[in-house]
């Protein structure tokens, strides 16, 4: 389906796995968590229980590393029937601290793309997760000056985006969102009559995956690299 971008005035960018690497650290943490709990269960069962616990806790803890660590601790207690050692719990906390202290690794072409687009469009950052962690990563990234506005959302549903666009006085027809998650960065925007370009990352959290039926007939583009969006917008 052909999409016309000539009326775009404002471009929104997701952060994690769109501008910099993020999900890879969660996959590594899950492997380490399964290793720590291996005396009690199989890796596959541990992974399933952790994901279920994360889903149960989303409404309470939200997204991000801190929420992930709390879910790991709760899962460890339940999987071990309360016998998990203080040493193991301390190791789980250290997994979280290691994740929070990871350097920010920008994805290919990010700064070139932001530099080019900022000359013609107003750019905003719209991400979800823990506020302090996202602020820390943005500061480390060196990208702050490219954005006119930075918003850390509690979630990325249609209502969240509508509220953000209303607050910034942006007409949905003049807004383009760019991100790696169909569920969070693409479909909600299309559903409120805004535009979206999907830039897939090599790994996707199970919670962010969607079915083919959910994407059928939706007007958005998918590109293989962030650099590819320039040809549609310049």
JSON list of C-alpha atoms in Angstrom, two decimals:
[
{"chain": "A", "resi": 1, "resn": "UNK", "atom": "CA", "xyz": [0.00, 0.00, 0.00]},
{"chain": "A", "resi": 2, "resn": "UNK", "atom": "CA", "xyz": [1.49, 3.33, -1.11]},
{"chain": "A", "resi": 3, "resn": "UNK", "atom": "CA", "xyz": [1.93, 5.94, 1.62]},
{"chain": "A", "resi": 4, "resn": "UNK", "atom": "CA", "xyz": [2.36, 9.68, 1.00]},
{"chain": "A", "resi": 5, "resn": "UNK", "atom": "CA", "xyz": [4.68, 11.53, 3.40]},
{"chain": "A", "resi": 6, "resn": "UNK", "atom": "CA", "xyz": [4.56, 15.00, 1.83]},
{"chain": "A", "resi": 7, "resn": "UNK", "atom": "CA", "xyz": [2.42, 16.45, 4.66]},
{"chain": "A", "resi": 8, "resn": "UNK", "atom": "CA", "xyz": [4.69, 15.24, 7.47]},
{"chain": "A", "resi": 9, "resn": "UNK", "atom": "CA", "xyz": [5.92, 17.99, 9.79]},
{"chain": "A", "resi": 10, "resn": "UNK", "atom": "CA", "xyz": [6.91, 16.06, 12.94]},
{"chain": "A", "resi": 11, "resn": "UNK", "atom": "CA", "xyz": [8.76, 12.74, 13.19]},
{"chain": "A", "resi": 12, "resn": "UNK", "atom": "CA", "xyz": [8.76, 10.62, 16.33]},
{"chain": "A", "resi": 13, "resn": "UNK", "atom": "CA", "xyz": [11.43, 8.05, 17.10]},
{"chain": "A", "resi": 14, "resn": "UNK", "atom": "CA", "xyz": [11.30, 5.10, 19.43]},
{"chain": "A", "resi": 15, "resn": "UNK", "atom": "CA", "xyz": [14.51, 4.66, 21.44]},
{"chain": "A", "resi": 16, "resn": "UNK", "atom": "CA", "xyz": [15.26, 1.06, 22.47]},
{"chain": "A", "resi": 17, "resn": "UNK", "atom": "CA", "xyz": [16.25, -1.12, 19.49]},
{"chain": "A", "resi": 18, "resn": "UNK", "atom": "CA", "xyz": [15.47, 1.74, 17.09]},
{"chain": "A", "resi": 19, "resn": "UNK", "atom": "CA", "xyz": [18.24, 4.17, 18.06]},
{"chain": "A", "resi": 20, "resn": "UNK", "atom": "CA", "xyz": [20.35, 1.89, 20.24]},
{"chain": "A", "resi": 21, "resn": "UNK", "atom": "CA", "xyz": [20.73, -1.75, 21.29]},
{"chain": "A", "resi": 22, "resn": "UNK", "atom": "CA", "xyz": [18.51, -2.85, 24.17]},
{"chain": "A", "resi": 23, "resn": "UNK", "atom": "CA", "xyz": [16.67, -6.17, 23.79]},
{"chain": "A", "resi": 24, "resn": "UNK", "atom": "CA", "xyz": [19.93, -8.09, 23.40]},
{"chain": "A", "resi": 25, "resn": "UNK", "atom": "CA", "xyz": [20.77, -7.30, 27.03]},
{"chain": "A", "resi": 26, "resn": "UNK", "atom": "CA", "xyz": [17.44, -8.75, 28.18]},
{"chain": "A", "resi": 27, "resn": "UNK", "atom": "CA", "xyz": [18.03, -11.96, 26.24]},
{"chain": "A", "resi": 28, "resn": "UNK", "atom": "CA", "xyz": [21.49, -12.30, 27.84]},
{"chain": "A", "resi": 29, "resn": "UNK", "atom": "CA", "xyz": [19.99, -11.62, 31.27]},
{"chain": "A", "resi": 30, "resn": "UNK", "atom": "CA", "xyz": [17.35, -14.33, 30.75]},
{"chain": "A", "resi": 31, "resn": "UNK", "atom": "CA", "xyz": [20.08, -16.85, 29.94]},
{"chain": "A", "resi": 32, "resn": "UNK", "atom": "CA", "xyz": [21.99, -15.92, 33.09]},
{"chain": "A", "resi": 33, "resn": "UNK", "atom": "CA", "xyz": [18.81, -16.10, 35.16]},
{"chain": "A", "resi": 34, "resn": "UNK", "atom": "CA", "xyz": [18.07, -19.59, 33.81]},
{"chain": "A", "resi": 35, "resn": "UNK", "atom": "CA", "xyz": [21.62, -20.64, 34.72]},
{"chain": "A", "resi": 36, "resn": "UNK", "atom": "CA", "xyz": [21.18, -19.38, 38.30]},
{"chain": "A", "resi": 37, "resn": "UNK", "atom": "CA", "xyz": [17.87, -21.24, 38.68]},
{"chain": "A", "resi": 38, "resn": "UNK", "atom": "CA", "xyz": [19.03, -24.41, 36.92]},
{"chain": "A", "resi": 39, "resn": "UNK", "atom": "CA", "xyz": [19.10, -26.45, 40.18]},
{"chain": "A", "resi": 40, "resn": "UNK", "atom": "CA", "xyz": [15.30, -26.05, 40.37]},
{"chain": "A", "resi": 41, "resn": "UNK", "atom": "CA", "xyz": [13.94, -26.22, 36.80]},
{"chain": "A", "resi": 42, "resn": "UNK", "atom": "CA", "xyz": [14.72, -26.58, 33.11]},
{"chain": "A", "resi": 43, "resn": "UNK", "atom": "CA", "xyz": [15.77, -23.49, 31.17]},
{"chain": "A", "resi": 44, "resn": "UNK", "atom": "CA", "xyz": [12.63, -23.58, 29.04]},
{"chain": "A", "resi": 45, "resn": "UNK", "atom": "CA", "xyz": [10.33, -23.76, 32.07]},
{"chain": "A", "resi": 46, "resn": "UNK", "atom": "CA", "xyz": [12.23, -20.96, 33.82]},
{"chain": "A", "resi": 47, "resn": "UNK", "atom": "CA", "xyz": [11.90, -18.77, 30.73]},
{"chain": "A", "resi": 48, "resn": "UNK", "atom": "CA", "xyz": [8.16, -19.45, 30.54]},
{"chain": "A", "resi": 49, "resn": "UNK", "atom": "CA", "xyz": [7.61, -18.69, 34.21]},
{"chain": "A", "resi": 50, "resn": "UNK", "atom": "CA", "xyz": [9.60, -15.47, 34.04]},
{"chain": "A", "resi": 51, "resn": "UNK", "atom": "CA", "xyz": [7.65, -14.22, 31.03]},
{"chain": "A", "resi": 52, "resn": "UNK", "atom": "CA", "xyz": [4.35, -15.05, 32.74]},
{"chain": "A", "resi": 53, "resn": "UNK", "atom": "CA", "xyz": [5.47, -13.17, 35.82]},
{"chain": "A", "resi": 54, "resn": "UNK", "atom": "CA", "xyz": [6.47, -10.15, 33.71]},
{"chain": "A", "resi": 55, "resn": "UNK", "atom": "CA", "xyz": [3.02, -10.12, 32.09]},
{"chain": "A", "resi": 56, "resn": "UNK", "atom": "CA", "xyz": [1.31, -10.41, 35.48]},
{"chain": "A", "resi": 57, "resn": "UNK", "atom": "CA", "xyz": [3.37, -7.48, 36.76]},
{"chain": "A", "resi": 58, "resn": "UNK", "atom": "CA", "xyz": [3.10, -5.10, 33.79]},
{"chain": "A", "resi": 59, "resn": "UNK", "atom": "CA", "xyz": [0.18, -3.20, 35.25]},
{"chain": "A", "resi": 60, "resn": "UNK", "atom": "CA", "xyz": [1.97, -2.82, 38.57]},
{"chain": "A", "resi": 61, "resn": "UNK", "atom": "CA", "xyz": [5.63, -2.29, 37.65]},
{"chain": "A", "resi": 62, "resn": "UNK", "atom": "CA", "xyz": [5.44, -1.14, 34.03]},
{"chain": "A", "resi": 63, "resn": "UNK", "atom": "CA", "xyz": [8.35, -1.63, 31.64]},
{"chain": "A", "resi": 64, "resn": "UNK", "atom": "CA", "xyz": [12.13, -1.47, 31.98]},
{"chain": "A", "resi": 65, "resn": "UNK", "atom": "CA", "xyz": [15.03, -3.07, 33.79]},
{"chain": "A", "resi": 66, "resn": "UNK", "atom": "CA", "xyz": [13.79, -2.44, 37.33]},
{"chain": "A", "resi": 67, "resn": "UNK", "atom": "CA", "xyz": [10.46, -4.11, 36.58]},
{"chain": "A", "resi": 68, "resn": "UNK", "atom": "CA", "xyz": [12.35, -6.98, 34.97]},
{"chain": "A", "resi": 69, "resn": "UNK", "atom": "CA", "xyz": [14.53, -7.46, 38.06]},
{"chain": "A", "resi": 70, "resn": "UNK", "atom": "CA", "xyz": [11.53, -7.51, 40.38]},
{"chain": "A", "resi": 71, "resn": "UNK", "atom": "CA", "xyz": [9.91, -10.15, 38.19]},
{"chain": "A", "resi": 72, "resn": "UNK", "atom": "CA", "xyz": [13.11, -12.22, 38.23]},
{"chain": "A", "resi": 73, "resn": "UNK", "atom": "CA", "xyz": [13.24, -12.09, 42.03]},
{"chain": "A", "resi": 74, "resn": "UNK", "atom": "CA", "xyz": [9.58, -13.08, 42.38]},
{"chain": "A", "resi": 75, "resn": "UNK", "atom": "CA", "xyz": [10.04, -15.88, 39.84]},
{"chain": "A", "resi": 76, "resn": "UNK", "atom": "CA", "xyz": [13.14, -17.17, 41.64]},
{"chain": "A", "resi": 77, "resn": "UNK", "atom": "CA", "xyz": [11.27, -17.37, 44.94]},
{"chain": "A", "resi": 78, "resn": "UNK", "atom": "CA", "xyz": [8.33, -19.20, 43.35]},
{"chain": "A", "resi": 79, "resn": "UNK", "atom": "CA", "xyz": [10.35, -21.57, 41.16]},
{"chain": "A", "resi": 80, "resn": "UNK", "atom": "CA", "xyz": [12.51, -22.58, 44.14]},
{"chain": "A", "resi": 81, "resn": "UNK", "atom": "CA", "xyz": [9.49, -22.85, 46.47]},
{"chain": "A", "resi": 82, "resn": "UNK", "atom": "CA", "xyz": [11.09, -20.21, 48.67]},
{"chain": "A", "resi": 83, "resn": "UNK", "atom": "CA", "xyz": [14.44, -21.95, 49.03]},
{"chain": "A", "resi": 84, "resn": "UNK", "atom": "CA", "xyz": [16.47, -19.67, 46.75]},
{"chain": "A", "resi": 85, "resn": "UNK", "atom": "CA", "xyz": [19.59, -18.44, 48.53]},
{"chain": "A", "resi": 86, "resn": "UNK", "atom": "CA", "xyz": [20.49, -14.87, 49.38]},
{"chain": "A", "resi": 87, "resn": "UNK", "atom": "CA", "xyz": [23.57, -15.32, 47.20]},
{"chain": "A", "resi": 88, "resn": "UNK", "atom": "CA", "xyz": [21.39, -16.13, 44.18]},
{"chain": "A", "resi": 89, "resn": "UNK", "atom": "CA", "xyz": [19.09, -13.18, 44.88]},
{"chain": "A", "resi": 90, "resn": "UNK", "atom": "CA", "xyz": [22.14, -10.95, 45.11]},
{"chain": "A", "resi": 91, "resn": "UNK", "atom": "CA", "xyz": [23.31, -12.31, 41.75]},
{"chain": "A", "resi": 92, "resn": "UNK", "atom": "CA", "xyz": [19.93, -11.45, 40.24]},
{"chain": "A", "resi": 93, "resn": "UNK", "atom": "CA", "xyz": [20.22, -7.89, 41.52]},
{"chain": "A", "resi": 94, "resn": "UNK", "atom": "CA", "xyz": [23.68, -7.71, 39.96]},
{"chain": "A", "resi": 95, "resn": "UNK", "atom": "CA", "xyz": [22.22, -8.79, 36.61]},
{"chain": "A", "resi": 96, "resn": "UNK", "atom": "CA", "xyz": [19.97, -5.74, 36.76]},
{"chain": "A", "resi": 97, "resn": "UNK", "atom": "CA", "xyz": [22.78, -3.39, 37.76]},
{"chain": "A", "resi": 98, "resn": "UNK", "atom": "CA", "xyz": [24.90, -4.70, 34.90]},
{"chain": "A", "resi": 99, "resn": "UNK", "atom": "CA", "xyz": [22.06, -4.02, 32.47]},
{"chain": "A", "resi": 100, "resn": "UNK", "atom": "CA", "xyz": [21.64, -0.47, 33.76]},
{"chain": "A", "resi": 101, "resn": "UNK", "atom": "CA", "xyz": [25.36, 0.17, 33.40]},
{"chain": "A", "resi": 102, "resn": "UNK", "atom": "CA", "xyz": [25.67, -1.08, 29.84]},
{"chain": "A", "resi": 103, "resn": "UNK", "atom": "CA", "xyz": [27.20, 1.40, 27.39]},
{"chain": "A", "resi": 104, "resn": "UNK", "atom": "CA", "xyz": [24.85, 2.82, 24.77]},
{"chain": "A", "resi": 105, "resn": "UNK", "atom": "CA", "xyz": [25.55, 1.24, 21.39]},
{"chain": "A", "resi": 106, "resn": "UNK", "atom": "CA", "xyz": [23.97, 3.29, 18.61]},
{"chain": "A", "resi": 107, "resn": "UNK", "atom": "CA", "xyz": [22.56, 1.36, 15.68]},
{"chain": "A", "resi": 108, "resn": "UNK", "atom": "CA", "xyz": [23.92, 1.91, 12.19]},
{"chain": "A", "resi": 109, "resn": "UNK", "atom": "CA", "xyz": [23.21, 5.32, 10.68]},
{"chain": "A", "resi": 110, "resn": "UNK", "atom": "CA", "xyz": [21.32, 6.76, 13.64]},
{"chain": "A", "resi": 111, "resn": "UNK", "atom": "CA", "xyz": [23.17, 10.05, 14.03]},
{"chain": "A", "resi": 112, "resn": "UNK", "atom": "CA", "xyz": [23.43, 10.64, 10.27]},
{"chain": "A", "resi": 113, "resn": "UNK", "atom": "CA", "xyz": [19.67, 10.14, 9.89]},
{"chain": "A", "resi": 114, "resn": "UNK", "atom": "CA", "xyz": [18.80, 12.41, 12.83]},
{"chain": "A", "resi": 115, "resn": "UNK", "atom": "CA", "xyz": [21.17, 15.10, 11.59]},
{"chain": "A", "resi": 116, "resn": "UNK", "atom": "CA", "xyz": [19.64, 15.01, 8.11]},
{"chain": "A", "resi": 117, "resn": "UNK", "atom": "CA", "xyz": [16.00, 14.95, 9.19]},
{"chain": "A", "resi": 118, "resn": "UNK", "atom": "CA", "xyz": [16.38, 17.60, 11.90]},
{"chain": "A", "resi": 119, "resn": "UNK", "atom": "CA", "xyz": [17.11, 20.16, 9.18]},
{"chain": "A", "resi": 120, "resn": "UNK", "atom": "CA", "xyz": [13.62, 19.75, 7.71]},
{"chain": "A", "resi": 121, "resn": "UNK", "atom": "CA", "xyz": [11.40, 18.25, 10.43]},
{"chain": "A", "resi": 122, "resn": "UNK", "atom": "CA", "xyz": [10.70, 18.68, 14.12]},
{"chain": "A", "resi": 123, "resn": "UNK", "atom": "CA", "xyz": [11.90, 15.50, 15.84]},
{"chain": "A", "resi": 124, "resn": "UNK", "atom": "CA", "xyz": [10.57, 14.03, 19.07]},
{"chain": "A", "resi": 125, "resn": "UNK", "atom": "CA", "xyz": [11.56, 10.96, 21.07]},
{"chain": "A", "resi": 126, "resn": "UNK", "atom": "CA", "xyz": [8.68, 8.78, 22.27]},
{"chain": "A", "resi": 127, "resn": "UNK", "atom": "CA", "xyz": [9.78, 5.78, 24.30]},
{"chain": "A", "resi": 128, "resn": "UNK", "atom": "CA", "xyz": [8.48, 3.67, 27.17]},
{"chain": "A", "resi": 129, "resn": "UNK", "atom": "CA", "xyz": [10.22, 2.20, 30.18]},
{"chain": "A", "resi": 130, "resn": "UNK", "atom": "CA", "xyz": [11.79, 3.45, 33.37]},
{"chain": "A", "resi": 131, "resn": "UNK", "atom": "CA", "xyz": [12.21, 7.24, 33.32]},
{"chain": "A", "resi": 132, "resn": "UNK", "atom": "CA", "xyz": [15.62, 7.37, 35.04]},
{"chain": "A", "resi": 133, "resn": "UNK", "atom": "CA", "xyz": [17.07, 4.61, 32.84]},
{"chain": "A", "resi": 134, "resn": "UNK", "atom": "CA", "xyz": [15.79, 6.17, 29.62]},
{"chain": "A", "resi": 135, "resn": "UNK", "atom": "CA", "xyz": [17.14, 9.58, 30.63]},
{"chain": "A", "resi": 136, "resn": "UNK", "atom": "CA", "xyz": [20.50, 7.99, 31.42]},
{"chain": "A", "resi": 137, "resn": "UNK", "atom": "CA", "xyz": [20.66, 6.21, 28.05]},
{"chain": "A", "resi": 138, "resn": "UNK", "atom": "CA", "xyz": [19.68, 9.32, 26.15]},
{"chain": "A", "resi": 139, "resn": "UNK", "atom": "CA", "xyz": [22.39, 11.31, 27.90]},
{"chain": "A", "resi": 140, "resn": "UNK", "atom": "CA", "xyz": [24.98, 8.62, 27.12]},
{"chain": "A", "resi": 141, "resn": "UNK", "atom": "CA", "xyz": [23.85, 8.49, 23.48]},
{"chain": "A", "resi": 142, "resn": "UNK", "atom": "CA", "xyz": [24.78, 12.09, 22.75]},
{"chain": "A", "resi": 143, "resn": "UNK", "atom": "CA", "xyz": [21.55, 12.49, 20.72]},
{"chain": "A", "resi": 144, "resn": "UNK", "atom": "CA", "xyz": [19.60, 14.82, 23.03]},
{"chain": "A", "resi": 145, "resn": "UNK", "atom": "CA", "xyz": [20.08, 17.98, 20.96]},
{"chain": "A", "resi": 146, "resn": "UNK", "atom": "CA", "xyz": [18.33, 16.50, 17.92]},
{"chain": "A", "resi": 147, "resn": "UNK", "atom": "CA", "xyz": [14.98, 16.30, 19.70]},
{"chain": "A", "resi": 148, "resn": "UNK", "atom": "CA", "xyz": [12.53, 19.13, 20.31]},
{"chain": "A", "resi": 149, "resn": "UNK", "atom": "CA", "xyz": [10.63, 17.03, 22.84]},
{"chain": "A", "resi": 150, "resn": "UNK", "atom": "CA", "xyz": [11.32, 13.84, 24.80]},
{"chain": "A", "resi": 151, "resn": "UNK", "atom": "CA", "xyz": [8.48, 11.76, 26.24]},
{"chain": "A", "resi": 152, "resn": "UNK", "atom": "CA", "xyz": [8.80, 8.59, 28.34]},
{"chain": "A", "resi": 153, "resn": "UNK", "atom": "CA", "xyz": [5.39, 6.93, 28.14]},
{"chain": "A", "resi": 154, "resn": "UNK", "atom": "CA", "xyz": [3.96, 4.43, 30.61]},
{"chain": "A", "resi": 155, "resn": "UNK", "atom": "CA", "xyz": [2.68, 2.48, 27.60]},
{"chain": "A", "resi": 156, "resn": "UNK", "atom": "CA", "xyz": [2.37, 2.88, 23.85]},
{"chain": "A", "resi": 157, "resn": "UNK", "atom": "CA", "xyz": [-1.26, 2.41, 23.04]},
{"chain": "A", "resi": 158, "resn": "UNK", "atom": "CA", "xyz": [-3.54, 4.56, 20.90]},
{"chain": "A", "resi": 159, "resn": "UNK", "atom": "CA", "xyz": [-4.68, 6.61, 23.88]},
{"chain": "A", "resi": 160, "resn": "UNK", "atom": "CA", "xyz": [-1.08, 7.35, 24.93]},
{"chain": "A", "resi": 161, "resn": "UNK", "atom": "CA", "xyz": [-0.15, 8.60, 21.47]},
{"chain": "A", "resi": 162, "resn": "UNK", "atom": "CA", "xyz": [-3.36, 10.63, 21.08]},
{"chain": "A", "resi": 163, "resn": "UNK", "atom": "CA", "xyz": [-2.71, 12.34, 24.41]},
{"chain": "A", "resi": 164, "resn": "UNK", "atom": "CA", "xyz": [0.90, 13.09, 23.41]},
{"chain": "A", "resi": 165, "resn": "UNK", "atom": "CA", "xyz": [-0.05, 14.54, 20.02]},
{"chain": "A", "resi": 166, "resn": "UNK", "atom": "CA", "xyz": [-2.83, 16.63, 21.56]},
{"chain": "A", "resi": 167, "resn": "UNK", "atom": "CA", "xyz": [-0.45, 17.93, 24.21]},
{"chain": "A", "resi": 168, "resn": "UNK", "atom": "CA", "xyz": [2.10, 18.95, 21.56]},
{"chain": "A", "resi": 169, "resn": "UNK", "atom": "CA", "xyz": [-0.62, 20.29, 19.21]},
{"chain": "A", "resi": 170, "resn": "UNK", "atom": "CA", "xyz": [0.37, 17.88, 16.43]},
{"chain": "A", "resi": 171, "resn": "UNK", "atom": "CA", "xyz": [-2.17, 16.79, 13.81]},
{"chain": "A", "resi": 172, "resn": "UNK", "atom": "CA", "xyz": [-1.96, 12.99, 13.40]},
{"chain": "A", "resi": 173, "resn": "UNK", "atom": "CA", "xyz": [-1.93, 13.37, 9.61]},
{"chain": "A", "resi": 174, "resn": "UNK", "atom": "CA", "xyz": [1.29, 15.42, 9.95]},
{"chain": "A", "resi": 175, "resn": "UNK", "atom": "CA", "xyz": [3.03, 12.96, 12.28]},
{"chain": "A", "resi": 176, "resn": "UNK", "atom": "CA", "xyz": [5.29, 10.02, 11.42]},
{"chain": "A", "resi": 177, "resn": "UNK", "atom": "CA", "xyz": [6.48, 7.47, 13.99]},
{"chain": "A", "resi": 178, "resn": "UNK", "atom": "CA", "xyz": [9.56, 5.33, 13.41]},
{"chain": "A", "resi": 179, "resn": "UNK", "atom": "CA", "xyz": [10.28, 2.24, 15.50]},
{"chain": "A", "resi": 180, "resn": "UNK", "atom": "CA", "xyz": [11.10, -1.44, 15.69]},
{"chain": "A", "resi": 181, "resn": "UNK", "atom": "CA", "xyz": [7.92, -2.72, 17.35]},
{"chain": "A", "resi": 182, "resn": "UNK", "atom": "CA", "xyz": [4.81, -3.27, 15.25]},
{"chain": "A", "resi": 183, "resn": "UNK", "atom": "CA", "xyz": [2.71, -3.52, 18.41]},
{"chain": "A", "resi": 184, "resn": "UNK", "atom": "CA", "xyz": [4.03, -0.37, 20.10]},
{"chain": "A", "resi": 185, "resn": "UNK", "atom": "CA", "xyz": [5.43, 1.90, 17.39]},
{"chain": "A", "resi": 186, "resn": "UNK", "atom": "CA", "xyz": [3.42, 1.16, 14.26]},
{"chain": "A", "resi": 187, "resn": "UNK", "atom": "CA", "xyz": [-0.13, -0.18, 14.61]},
{"chain": "A", "resi": 188, "resn": "UNK", "atom": "CA", "xyz": [-1.32, 2.31, 17.28]},
{"chain": "A", "resi": 189, "resn": "UNK", "atom": "CA", "xyz": [-0.23, 5.21, 15.05]},
{"chain": "A", "resi": 190, "resn": "UNK", "atom": "CA", "xyz": [-1.89, 3.82, 11.94]},
{"chain": "A", "resi": 191, "resn": "UNK", "atom": "CA", "xyz": [-5.06, 3.32, 13.97]},
{"chain": "A", "resi": 192, "resn": "UNK", "atom": "CA", "xyz": [-5.20, 7.01, 14.95]},
{"chain": "A", "resi": 193, "resn": "UNK", "atom": "CA", "xyz": [-4.61, 8.12, 11.33]},
{"chain": "A", "resi": 194, "resn": "UNK", "atom": "CA", "xyz": [-0.94, 9.01, 11.77]},
{"chain": "A", "resi": 195, "resn": "UNK", "atom": "CA", "xyz": [1.93, 7.49, 9.76]},
{"chain": "A", "resi": 196, "resn": "UNK", "atom": "CA", "xyz": [4.55, 4.91, 10.72]},
{"chain": "A", "resi": 197, "resn": "UNK", "atom": "CA", "xyz": [7.67, 3.24, 9.35]},
{"chain": "A", "resi": 198, "resn": "UNK", "atom": "CA", "xyz": [8.78, -0.10, 10.78]},
{"chain": "A", "resi": 199, "resn": "UNK", "atom": "CA", "xyz": [12.52, -0.73, 11.16]},
{"chain": "A", "resi": 200, "resn": "UNK", "atom": "CA", "xyz": [12.82, -4.30, 12.54]},
{"chain": "A", "resi": 201, "resn": "UNK", "atom": "CA", "xyz": [15.45, -5.25, 15.10]},
{"chain": "A", "resi": 202, "resn": "UNK", "atom": "CA", "xyz": [16.95, -8.75, 14.96]},
{"chain": "A", "resi": 203, "resn": "UNK", "atom": "CA", "xyz": [15.25, -9.84, 18.18]},
{"chain": "A", "resi": 204, "resn": "UNK", "atom": "CA", "xyz": [11.81, -8.95, 19.53]},
{"chain": "A", "resi": 205, "resn": "UNK", "atom": "CA", "xyz": [10.40, -9.46, 23.01]},
{"chain": "A", "resi": 206, "resn": "UNK", "atom": "CA", "xyz": [7.51, -11.95, 22.92]},
{"chain": "A", "resi": 207, "resn": "UNK", "atom": "CA", "xyz": [5.15, -9.32, 24.36]},
{"chain": "A", "resi": 208, "resn": "UNK", "atom": "CA", "xyz": [5.80, -7.07, 21.34]},
{"chain": "A", "resi": 209, "resn": "UNK", "atom": "CA", "xyz": [5.05, -9.69, 18.69]},
{"chain": "A", "resi": 210, "resn": "UNK", "atom": "CA", "xyz": [1.88, -9.47, 16.60]},
{"chain": "A", "resi": 211, "resn": "UNK", "atom": "CA", "xyz": [0.05, -11.80, 14.26]},
{"chain": "A", "resi": 212, "resn": "UNK", "atom": "CA", "xyz": [-0.17, -11.45, 10.49]},
{"chain": "A", "resi": 213, "resn": "UNK", "atom": "CA", "xyz": [-3.90, -10.89, 10.87]},
{"chain": "A", "resi": 214, "resn": "UNK", "atom": "CA", "xyz": [-3.27, -7.81, 13.02]},
{"chain": "A", "resi": 215, "resn": "UNK", "atom": "CA", "xyz": [-1.13, -6.21, 10.30]},
{"chain": "A", "resi": 216, "resn": "UNK", "atom": "CA", "xyz": [-3.28, -7.07, 7.28]},
{"chain": "A", "resi": 217, "resn": "UNK", "atom": "CA", "xyz": [-4.41, -4.00, 5.36]},
{"chain": "A", "resi": 218, "resn": "UNK", "atom": "CA", "xyz": [-2.49, -1.57, 7.58]},
{"chain": "A", "resi": 219, "resn": "UNK", "atom": "CA", "xyz": [-0.83, 1.33, 5.76]},
{"chain": "A", "resi": 220, "resn": "UNK", "atom": "CA", "xyz": [2.81, 1.43, 6.87]},
{"chain": "A", "resi": 221, "resn": "UNK", "atom": "CA", "xyz": [6.23, 0.81, 5.36]},
{"chain": "A", "resi": 222, "resn": "UNK", "atom": "CA", "xyz": [8.89, -1.64, 6.53]},
{"chain": "A", "resi": 223, "resn": "UNK", "atom": "CA", "xyz": [12.53, -0.89, 5.79]},
{"chain": "A", "resi": 224, "resn": "UNK", "atom": "CA", "xyz": [15.63, -2.91, 6.56]},
{"chain": "A", "resi": 225, "resn": "UNK", "atom": "CA", "xyz": [17.71, -0.02, 7.89]},
{"chain": "A", "resi": 226, "resn": "UNK", "atom": "CA", "xyz": [17.10, 3.36, 9.48]},
{"chain": "A", "resi": 227, "resn": "UNK", "atom": "CA", "xyz": [19.07, 4.90, 6.62]},
{"chain": "A", "resi": 228, "resn": "UNK", "atom": "CA", "xyz": [16.37, 3.73, 4.19]},
{"chain": "A", "resi": 229, "resn": "UNK", "atom": "CA", "xyz": [13.80, 6.18, 5.56]},
{"chain": "A", "resi": 230, "resn": "UNK", "atom": "CA", "xyz": [15.71, 9.14, 4.13]},
{"chain": "A", "resi": 231, "resn": "UNK", "atom": "CA", "xyz": [14.59, 8.38, 0.57]},
{"chain": "A", "resi": 232, "resn": "UNK", "atom": "CA", "xyz": [10.94, 8.74, 1.62]},
{"chain": "A", "resi": 233, "resn": "UNK", "atom": "CA", "xyz": [11.45, 11.98, 3.54]},
{"chain": "A", "resi": 234, "resn": "UNK", "atom": "CA", "xyz": [14.02, 14.06, 1.66]}
]
